[in-house]
Amino acid sequence: MEKSFFERMGGTYRQEGDYLIPNLSAPELPAIGVWGQRRKRYLKEHRQALCAALLLSGRLNDHLSEIDIQAKDIFFQLVEQMAEQECITKQLKAENQIEWVRRMNNVKSRAEEMT
């Protein structure tokens, strides 16, 4: 017995009056943080051809997500190194939390400017 058109196409359908409507869902997109958003803005403003190629190939969101992950890693490594150089330790955190927070916020602000 030959399969119907809908069986050959696969997927699931729902009945809406006389019509069968496919049950479609959008694919889950990877989360894109601040660094990925900055990369996207850069691509749109300065590398339009690359941005269009990534978008048309369906790889833009994956690219932005990967850049975001890499940039976060670099940022946290930089913060850790700067905190170590400035003797911002767990001991300081235990003894004087307000001073520790003030100094860590300063380090994070400078690291953001550098990246």
PDB file of C-alpha atoms in Angstrom, residues 39-101:
ATOM      1  CA  ARG A  39      30.314  41.047  17.904  1.00  0.00           C
ATOM      2  CA  LYS A  40      27.011  41.184  16.032  1.00  0.00           C
ATOM      3  CA  ARG A  41      27.073  44.987  16.044  1.00  0.00           C
ATOM      4  CA  TYR A  42      30.678  44.955  14.798  1.00  0.00           C
ATOM      5  CA  LEU A  43      29.812  42.543  11.983  1.00  0.00           C
ATOM      6  CA  LYS A  44      26.821  44.652  10.916  1.00  0.00           C
ATOM      7  CA  GLU A  45      28.818  47.887  10.915  1.00  0.00           C
ATOM      8  CA  HIS A  46      32.218  46.769   9.599  1.00  0.00           C
ATOM      9  CA  ARG A  47      31.953  43.290   8.045  1.00  0.00           C
ATOM     10  CA  GLN A  48      28.601  43.317   6.291  1.00  0.00           C
ATOM     11  CA  ALA A  49      29.487  40.604   3.773  1.00  0.00           C
ATOM     12  CA  LEU A  50      30.610  38.187   6.500  1.00  0.00           C
ATOM     13  CA  CYS A  51      27.518  38.985   8.560  1.00  0.00           C
ATOM     14  CA  ALA A  52      25.257  38.295   5.564  1.00  0.00           C
ATOM     15  CA  ALA A  53      27.091  35.065   4.727  1.00  0.00           C
ATOM     16  CA  LEU A  54      26.789  33.791   8.315  1.00  0.00           C
ATOM     17  CA  LEU A  55      23.131  34.786   8.464  1.00  0.00           C
ATOM     18  CA  LEU A  56      22.227  33.159   5.147  1.00  0.00           C
ATOM     19  CA  SER A  57      24.075  29.953   6.019  1.00  0.00           C
ATOM     20  CA  GLY A  58      22.254  29.746   9.358  1.00  0.00           C
ATOM     21  CA  ARG A  59      25.502  29.908  11.343  1.00  0.00           C
ATOM     22  CA  LEU A  60      25.271  33.461  12.710  1.00  0.00           C
ATOM     23  CA  ASN A  61      23.764  32.555  16.090  1.00  0.00           C
ATOM     24  CA  ASP A  62      26.220  29.687  16.581  1.00  0.00           C
ATOM     25  CA  HIS A  63      29.096  32.038  15.718  1.00  0.00           C
ATOM     26  CA  LEU A  64      27.853  34.708  18.138  1.00  0.00           C
ATOM     27  CA  SER A  65      27.346  32.167  20.907  1.00  0.00           C
ATOM     28  CA  GLU A  66      30.866  30.796  20.430  1.00  0.00           C
ATOM     29  CA  ILE A  67      32.371  34.298  20.461  1.00  0.00           C
ATOM     30  CA  ASP A  68      30.386  35.102  23.609  1.00  0.00           C
ATOM     31  CA  ILE A  69      31.720  32.029  25.417  1.00  0.00           C
ATOM     32  CA  GLN A  70      35.318  32.711  24.387  1.00  0.00           C
ATOM     33  CA  ALA A  71      35.124  36.385  25.355  1.00  0.00           C
ATOM     34  CA  LYS A  72      33.621  35.548  28.771  1.00  0.00           C
ATOM     35  CA  ASP A  73      36.459  33.122  29.442  1.00  0.00           C
ATOM     36  CA  ILE A  74      39.059  35.727  28.489  1.00  0.00           C
ATOM     37  CA  PHE A  75      37.315  38.381  30.585  1.00  0.00           C
ATOM     38  CA  PHE A  76      37.203  36.204  33.718  1.00  0.00           C
ATOM     39  CA  GLN A  77      40.835  35.167  33.267  1.00  0.00           C
ATOM     40  CA  LEU A  78      41.803  38.824  32.986  1.00  0.00           C
ATOM     41  CA  VAL A  79      39.827  39.739  36.114  1.00  0.00           C
ATOM     42  CA  GLU A  80      41.426  36.858  38.007  1.00  0.00           C
ATOM     43  CA  GLN A  81      44.936  37.878  36.939  1.00  0.00           C
ATOM     44  CA  MET A  82      44.381  41.539  37.779  1.00  0.00           C
ATOM     45  CA  ALA A  83      42.898  40.669  41.184  1.00  0.00           C
ATOM     46  CA  GLU A  84      45.889  38.449  41.924  1.00  0.00           C
ATOM     47  CA  GLN A  85      48.337  41.221  40.944  1.00  0.00           C
ATOM     48  CA  GLU A  86      46.562  43.671  43.243  1.00  0.00           C
ATOM     49  CA  CYS A  87      46.443  41.228  46.189  1.00  0.00           C
ATOM     50  CA  ILE A  88      42.665  40.998  46.245  1.00  0.00           C
ATOM     51  CA  THR A  89      42.380  37.729  48.149  1.00  0.00           C
ATOM     52  CA  LYS A  90      39.797  35.606  49.900  1.00  0.00           C
ATOM     53  CA  GLN A  91      41.371  36.728  53.150  1.00  0.00           C
ATOM     54  CA  LEU A  92      40.557  40.350  52.283  1.00  0.00           C
ATOM     55  CA  LYS A  93      37.016  39.254  51.450  1.00  0.00           C
ATOM     56  CA  ALA A  94      36.672  37.593  54.858  1.00  0.00           C
ATOM     57  CA  GLU A  95      38.158  40.558  56.754  1.00  0.00           C
ATOM     58  CA  ASN A  96      36.657  43.526  54.865  1.00  0.00           C
ATOM     59  CA  GLN A  97      33.892  42.678  52.407  1.00  0.00           C
ATOM     60  CA  ILE A  98      33.135  46.265  51.462  1.00  0.00           C
ATOM     61  CA  GLU A  99      36.760  46.944  50.522  1.00  0.00           C
ATOM     62  CA  TRP A 100      36.910  43.639  48.597  1.00  0.00           C
ATOM     63  CA  VAL A 101      33.756  44.522  46.614  1.00  0.00           C
TER      64      VAL A 101
END
